[in-house]
Amino acid sequence: MGMLKGRTAIVVGASSGVGYGCALRYAEEGANVLACSNEEEGLLQLAEEAAGLEGKIVTLVADVSKEEDLNNIVEKTISEFGRIEILACIAQGGLSHPTDLIHATSEYALESYTTGPLYTMLLMQKCFPYMKEQQYGRIITTSSGGAVSGTPGFASYAMAKGAIMSLTRVAAKEWAQYGITTNCFFPVIKARGFDMTPQGKAAMEELTRIIPVRYVGEAYRDCSPILAFMASEQAHYMNGQMIGIDGGLTLLA
């Protein structure tokens, strides 16, 4: 433990799933964390579970589609901790409208962009001055195998996730000179939604069959240790990379 001791992190999408596991692991590793999401219940549970850990978790309810809320995220982090060294943009909206390409609309596409690559870009810009002044930063973005394989039925989502890949690569080349590295991960992780419908259970069975390691990973156990490394000083030479945390489902070059 202690890989992130003394660091300050923002984790967006921290009320459930990968974001929840990430925020909890960061606090265990010694980081102070501003954990934000638009779902307050999950944040309260996170804060309760994190009580007594080496790092402190402060929660904030925020809607990433509103720039005012993005400003609040940064301002709250600075007022609480005085620094920003790690930014993990894990939240993604627009998943409530899975559509084939022929039925995709500008409304659905804009929702996926606003709650994906656009908020990620804006938060990166808002955190940049603090990271540049420190000559240190770790930015972690989230894409999906759907952006690589072109998963049918998720046109708007795949477009948005592809944009996040490009954003990551641009930041990696422009900002590394300031000690800021930017990397992207592709998770395939168990989520509560899989158990809520017959379709979700069927999808879980199919994933278990086709993932080479023959199981679907869990957020805290299988994903958060890698995200902790990506946020650490030890990852200083890893920059602009697309990293699958999916048991080998999507092989990235």
Coordinates of C-alpha atoms in Angstrom, one line a residue:
M1 CA 0.0 0.0 0.0
G2 CA 1.0 3.7 -0.4
M3 CA 1.7 3.8 -4.1
L4 CA -0.2 7.1 -4.3
K5 CA 0.6 8.5 -0.8
G6 CA 0.3 12.3 -0.7
R7 CA -1.2 12.6 -4.2
T8 CA -4.6 14.2 -5.0
A9 CA -7.0 12.6 -7.5
I10 CA -10.3 13.4 -9.2
V11 CA -12.4 10.3 -10.0
V12 CA -15.4 11.0 -12.2
G13 CA -18.1 8.3 -12.2
A14 CA -17.2 7.1 -8.7
S15 CA -20.7 6.0 -7.5
S16 CA -20.6 2.5 -8.9
G17 CA -18.6 0.0 -10.9
V18 CA -15.1 0.8 -12.2
G19 CA -15.2 4.3 -10.8
Y20 CA -16.2 3.2 -7.3
G21 CA -13.4 0.6 -7.3
C22 CA -10.9 3.1 -8.6
A23 CA -11.7 5.7 -6.0
L24 CA -11.5 3.2 -3.2
R25 CA -8.2 1.8 -4.3
Y26 CA -6.7 5.2 -4.7
A27 CA -7.7 6.1 -1.1
E28 CA -6.2 2.8 0.1
E29 CA -3.0 3.7 -1.7
G30 CA -2.8 7.0 0.1
A31 CA -4.3 9.4 -2.3
N32 CA -6.8 12.1 -1.3
V33 CA -9.8 11.7 -3.7
L34 CA -12.5 14.0 -4.9
A35 CA -15.1 11.4 -5.9
C36 CA -17.9 12.7 -8.1
S37 CA -21.0 11.3 -9.8
N38 CA -24.6 12.3 -10.5
E39 CA -25.8 9.5 -8.2
E40 CA -25.5 10.5 -4.5
E41 CA -26.4 7.2 -3.0
G42 CA -23.4 5.4 -4.4
L43 CA -21.1 8.3 -3.3
L44 CA -22.4 8.1 0.3
Q45 CA -21.7 4.4 0.3
L46 CA -18.2 4.9 -1.0
A47 CA -17.5 7.5 1.6
E48 CA -18.7 5.2 4.4
E49 CA -16.6 2.3 3.1
A50 CA -13.5 4.5 2.8
A51 CA -13.7 5.8 6.3
G52 CA -10.4 5.2 8.1
L53 CA -8.3 4.6 5.0
E54 CA -5.0 6.4 4.6
G55 CA -6.3 8.7 1.9
K56 CA -9.4 10.9 2.4
I57 CA -12.4 10.7 0.1
V58 CA -14.5 13.8 -0.4
T59 CA -17.7 13.4 -2.5
L60 CA -19.5 15.8 -4.8
V61 CA -22.7 15.3 -6.8
A62 CA -22.0 16.6 -10.3
D63 CA -23.6 16.4 -13.8
V64 CA -20.7 16.1 -16.3
S65 CA -23.0 17.6 -19.1
K66 CA -22.9 20.9 -17.3
E67 CA -19.7 23.0 -17.5
E68 CA -20.6 24.7 -14.2
D69 CA -20.5 21.4 -12.5
L70 CA -17.1 20.6 -14.0
N71 CA -15.8 24.0 -12.7
N72 CA -17.2 22.9 -9.3
I73 CA -15.3 19.7 -9.4
V74 CA -12.0 21.4 -9.9
E75 CA -12.7 24.2 -7.4
K76 CA -13.8 21.7 -4.8
T77 CA -10.6 19.7 -5.2
I78 CA -8.4 22.7 -4.9
S79 CA -10.3 24.0 -1.8
E80 CA -10.1 20.6 -0.1
F81 CA -6.6 19.5 -1.0
G82 CA -4.8 22.4 -2.7
R83 CA -3.5 20.3 -5.6
I84 CA -4.6 18.1 -8.6
E85 CA -2.2 15.4 -9.8
I86 CA -4.5 12.6 -11.0
L87 CA -7.6 12.9 -13.2
A88 CA -9.5 9.7 -13.9
C89 CA -12.5 10.3 -16.3
I90 CA -14.5 7.1 -16.1
A91 CA -18.1 8.3 -16.3
Q92 CA -19.9 7.9 -19.7
G93 CA -23.5 8.7 -20.5
G94 CA -25.7 7.9 -23.4
L95 CA -25.9 4.2 -22.7
S96 CA -29.6 4.3 -22.2
H97 CA -30.1 4.7 -26.0
P98 CA -28.4 1.7 -27.7
T99 CA -29.2 2.0 -31.4
D100 CA -28.3 0.6 -34.8
L101 CA -26.5 3.1 -37.0
I102 CA -29.6 3.6 -39.2
H103 CA -31.6 4.7 -36.2
A104 CA -28.9 6.8 -34.5
T105 CA -30.0 10.5 -34.1
S106 CA -28.1 13.7 -33.6
E107 CA -29.6 13.9 -30.2
Y108 CA -28.3 10.5 -29.1
A109 CA -24.9 11.2 -30.6
L110 CA -24.6 14.6 -28.9
E111 CA -25.6 13.1 -25.5
S112 CA -22.9 10.5 -25.9
Y113 CA -20.3 13.1 -26.8
T114 CA -21.3 15.6 -24.1
T115 CA -21.1 13.0 -21.4
G116 CA -18.0 11.3 -22.8
P117 CA -15.2 13.0 -24.8
L118 CA -16.5 16.6 -24.3
Y119 CA -16.6 16.6 -20.5
T120 CA -13.3 14.7 -20.6
M121 CA -11.6 17.3 -22.7
L122 CA -13.0 20.2 -20.6
L123 CA -11.9 18.6 -17.3
M124 CA -8.5 18.0 -18.8
Q125 CA -8.2 21.6 -19.8
K126 CA -9.3 22.8 -16.4
C127 CA -6.8 20.6 -14.5
F128 CA -4.0 21.3 -16.9
P129 CA -2.8 24.6 -15.3
Y130 CA -2.3 22.9 -11.9
M131 CA -0.5 19.9 -13.4
K132 CA 1.7 22.1 -15.6
E133 CA 2.7 24.2 -12.6
Q134 CA 3.7 21.1 -10.7
Q135 CA 5.3 19.6 -13.7
Y136 CA 3.5 16.4 -12.8
G137 CA 0.2 14.8 -13.8
R138 CA -1.5 11.5 -14.6
I139 CA -4.6 11.6 -16.8
I140 CA -6.6 8.4 -17.3
T141 CA -9.4 8.3 -19.9
T142 CA -11.9 5.5 -20.6
S143 CA -12.7 4.0 -24.0
S144 CA -14.3 0.7 -25.1
G145 CA -13.6 -2.3 -27.3
G146 CA -16.7 -1.1 -29.1
A147 CA -14.7 1.8 -30.5
V148 CA -12.2 -0.7 -32.0
S149 CA -14.5 -3.6 -33.1
G150 CA -17.5 -1.5 -34.2
T151 CA -20.0 -3.2 -31.9
P152 CA -23.4 -3.4 -33.7
G153 CA -26.2 -1.6 -31.9
F154 CA -24.0 1.1 -30.2
A155 CA -23.3 3.6 -32.9
S156 CA -23.4 6.8 -30.8
Y157 CA -21.5 5.2 -27.9
A158 CA -18.8 3.8 -30.2
M159 CA -18.3 7.1 -31.9
A160 CA -17.9 8.9 -28.6
K161 CA -15.4 6.3 -27.3
G162 CA -13.4 6.6 -30.5
A163 CA -13.2 10.3 -29.9
I164 CA -11.8 9.7 -26.4
M165 CA -9.0 7.6 -28.0
S166 CA -8.0 10.4 -30.3
L167 CA -8.2 13.0 -27.5
T168 CA -5.9 10.8 -25.4
R169 CA -3.3 10.6 -28.1
V170 CA -3.3 14.3 -28.7
A171 CA -2.9 15.1 -25.0
A172 CA -0.1 12.5 -24.7
K173 CA 2.0 14.3 -27.4
E174 CA 1.2 17.9 -26.4
W175 CA 1.4 17.6 -22.6
A176 CA 4.1 15.1 -21.8
Q177 CA 6.7 17.9 -22.0
Y178 CA 5.2 19.2 -18.7
G179 CA 5.5 15.9 -16.9
I180 CA 1.9 15.0 -17.7
T181 CA 1.1 11.5 -19.1
T182 CA -2.2 10.6 -20.6
N183 CA -3.4 7.0 -21.1
C184 CA -6.7 5.3 -21.9
F185 CA -8.1 2.0 -20.7
F186 CA -10.7 -0.4 -22.1
P187 CA -12.6 -2.2 -19.3
V188 CA -14.8 -5.2 -19.5
I189 CA -16.0 -5.5 -15.9
K190 CA -19.1 -6.9 -14.1
A191 CA -21.8 -4.3 -13.6
R192 CA -25.0 -4.4 -11.7
G193 CA -27.0 -3.9 -14.9
F194 CA -26.0 -7.4 -16.1
D195 CA -28.1 -9.0 -13.4
M196 CA -31.2 -6.9 -13.9
T197 CA -32.6 -8.3 -17.2
P198 CA -32.6 -11.6 -19.1
Q199 CA -30.6 -9.8 -21.9
G200 CA -28.0 -8.8 -19.4
K201 CA -27.6 -12.3 -18.0
A202 CA -27.3 -13.7 -21.5
A203 CA -24.6 -11.1 -22.3
M204 CA -22.7 -12.1 -19.2
E205 CA -22.8 -15.7 -20.2
E206 CA -21.6 -14.8 -23.7
L207 CA -18.7 -12.7 -22.3
T208 CA -17.7 -15.5 -20.0
R209 CA -17.5 -17.8 -23.0
I210 CA -15.5 -15.5 -25.3
I211 CA -13.1 -13.8 -22.9
P212 CA -9.9 -15.9 -23.1
V213 CA -9.4 -16.1 -19.3
R214 CA -13.0 -17.4 -19.1
Y215 CA -14.4 -15.0 -16.6
V216 CA -15.6 -11.4 -16.4
G217 CA -13.5 -9.2 -14.1
E218 CA -14.6 -7.3 -11.0
A219 CA -14.0 -3.6 -10.6
Y220 CA -12.0 -3.5 -7.4
R221 CA -10.1 -6.8 -7.7
D222 CA -9.3 -6.9 -11.4
C223 CA -9.4 -3.3 -12.6
S224 CA -8.5 -0.9 -9.8
P225 CA -4.9 -2.2 -9.3
I226 CA -4.0 -1.4 -12.9
L227 CA -5.6 2.1 -12.6
A228 CA -3.6 2.7 -9.4
F229 CA -0.4 1.9 -11.3
M230 CA -1.4 4.1 -14.2
A231 CA -1.9 7.0 -11.7
S232 CA 1.4 6.4 -10.0
E233 CA 4.9 7.8 -10.4
Q234 CA 6.1 4.4 -11.6
A235 CA 4.1 4.8 -14.8
H236 CA 6.1 7.9 -15.9
Y237 CA 7.3 6.3 -19.1
M238 CA 3.8 5.0 -20.2
N239 CA 2.1 7.7 -22.3
G240 CA -0.5 7.7 -25.0
Q241 CA -1.3 4.0 -24.6
M242 CA -4.6 2.1 -25.1
I243 CA -4.8 -0.5 -22.4
G244 CA -7.3 -3.3 -22.3
I245 CA -8.5 -4.6 -18.9
D246 CA -10.7 -7.2 -20.3
G247 CA -9.1 -10.6 -20.0
G248 CA -7.8 -10.5 -23.6
L249 CA -11.1 -9.8 -25.3
T250 CA -9.9 -6.9 -27.4
L251 CA -6.2 -7.1 -28.4
L252 CA -4.8 -3.6 -28.9
A253 CA -1.7 -2.7 -30.9

